[in-house]
């Protein structure tokens, strides 16, 4: 069994951009995410975003700057930094919000979702719609806005809600990768089946911890 304790934004001092260890086996999320997809996704796609970002950051202040701060000034950076920095960060968050066992959503987070988004079912519907209607490549998100309110959104490519270039800005606490590389080997064109499976592997405790950290900012 795996106990995950650290997550992005857990308050630890920034020690440079590190490619994260995957805290479970490639086959740990089967049948929802197959081992081959997981291995290629982590060792090739995610690693490439990280490597390309680090190459772009070499010799700049970015090496000493947390991703959240870089994203807050995204409009001042190149497309290379935006795409690869986003890809690096988004996958860090994604791996952390996946659970090997089906979890119940903690009551505090559930109550916040009900208050801000109407009901848990309404949230699920909005998130699924965000994932399904993202044309081409991108992400679906649950985030906290600057007033502490939860909202659902979708971003293109490797953008995320922390970036000053996206429409709906806030702190992401749950993300779903809807690039074809995340599901095509197992699901082919059936993105809906991949999105449905996602609800069985969400680490709600990580999502709630991120929610509390976002409110405390
Ligand atoms: Mn991906």
Short mmCIF file of N, CA and C in Angstrom, two decimals, residues 14-17 53-71 73 76-77 81:
data_model
loop_
_atom_site.label_atom_id
_atom_site.label_comp_id
_atom_site.label_asym_id
_atom_site.label_seq_id
_atom_site.Cartn_x
_atom_site.Cartn_y
_atom_site.Cartn_z
N UNK A 14 10.60 25.94 -1.13
CA UNK A 14 10.97 25.59 -2.51
C UNK A 14 12.44 25.23 -2.58
N UNK A 15 12.71 24.06 -3.13
CA UNK A 15 14.11 23.59 -3.23
C UNK A 15 14.52 23.32 -4.66
N UNK A 16 13.95 24.04 -5.59
CA UNK A 16 14.28 23.82 -6.99
C UNK A 16 13.26 22.91 -7.65
N UNK A 17 13.25 22.93 -8.97
CA UNK A 17 12.27 22.13 -9.73
C UNK A 17 12.77 20.69 -9.83
N UNK A 53 11.39 22.23 -20.00
CA UNK A 53 11.25 23.41 -19.12
C UNK A 53 12.60 23.76 -18.50
N UNK A 54 13.30 22.75 -17.99
CA UNK A 54 14.60 23.01 -17.33
C UNK A 54 15.61 23.58 -18.32
N UNK A 55 15.57 23.13 -19.55
CA UNK A 55 16.46 23.67 -20.59
C UNK A 55 16.15 25.15 -20.81
N UNK A 56 14.86 25.48 -20.88
CA UNK A 56 14.44 26.87 -21.09
C UNK A 56 14.78 27.74 -19.87
N UNK A 57 14.75 27.13 -18.69
CA UNK A 57 14.97 27.88 -17.45
C UNK A 57 16.46 28.06 -17.13
N UNK A 58 17.29 27.31 -17.78
CA UNK A 58 18.73 27.32 -17.49
C UNK A 58 19.30 28.74 -17.54
N UNK A 59 20.02 29.10 -16.49
CA UNK A 59 20.65 30.40 -16.44
C UNK A 59 19.71 31.55 -16.16
N UNK A 60 18.45 31.27 -15.80
CA UNK A 60 17.49 32.33 -15.52
C UNK A 60 16.99 32.23 -14.07
N UNK A 61 16.27 33.28 -13.67
CA UNK A 61 15.67 33.33 -12.34
C UNK A 61 14.63 32.22 -12.14
N UNK A 62 14.14 31.69 -13.25
CA UNK A 62 13.10 30.66 -13.16
C UNK A 62 13.55 29.45 -12.35
N UNK A 63 14.84 29.19 -12.35
CA UNK A 63 15.35 28.03 -11.60
C UNK A 63 15.10 28.19 -10.10
N UNK A 64 15.00 29.44 -9.66
CA UNK A 64 14.81 29.72 -8.23
C UNK A 64 13.38 30.14 -7.91
N UNK A 65 12.51 30.04 -8.89
CA UNK A 65 11.14 30.54 -8.74
C UNK A 65 10.13 29.40 -8.77
N UNK A 66 9.29 29.27 -7.73
CA UNK A 66 8.26 28.23 -7.76
C UNK A 66 7.35 28.39 -8.98
N UNK A 67 6.85 27.28 -9.48
CA UNK A 67 6.02 27.31 -10.69
C UNK A 67 4.83 28.25 -10.53
N UNK A 68 4.23 28.27 -9.33
CA UNK A 68 3.05 29.11 -9.11
C UNK A 68 3.36 30.58 -9.43
N UNK A 69 4.58 31.01 -9.05
CA UNK A 69 4.96 32.40 -9.32
C UNK A 69 5.26 32.63 -10.80
N UNK A 70 5.86 31.65 -11.43
CA UNK A 70 6.10 31.76 -12.87
C UNK A 70 4.77 31.86 -13.62
N UNK A 71 3.80 31.03 -13.21
CA UNK A 71 2.49 31.05 -13.87
C UNK A 71 1.77 32.39 -13.66
N UNK A 73 3.01 35.15 -13.75
CA UNK A 73 3.56 36.09 -14.74
C UNK A 73 3.73 35.42 -16.11
N UNK A 76 4.52 37.06 -19.48
CA UNK A 76 5.85 37.63 -19.75
C UNK A 76 6.83 36.58 -20.28
N UNK A 77 6.39 35.33 -20.33
CA UNK A 77 7.30 34.24 -20.73
C UNK A 77 6.98 33.71 -22.12
N UNK A 81 8.13 28.03 -22.34
CA UNK A 81 7.99 27.97 -20.88
C UNK A 81 6.54 27.67 -20.51
#
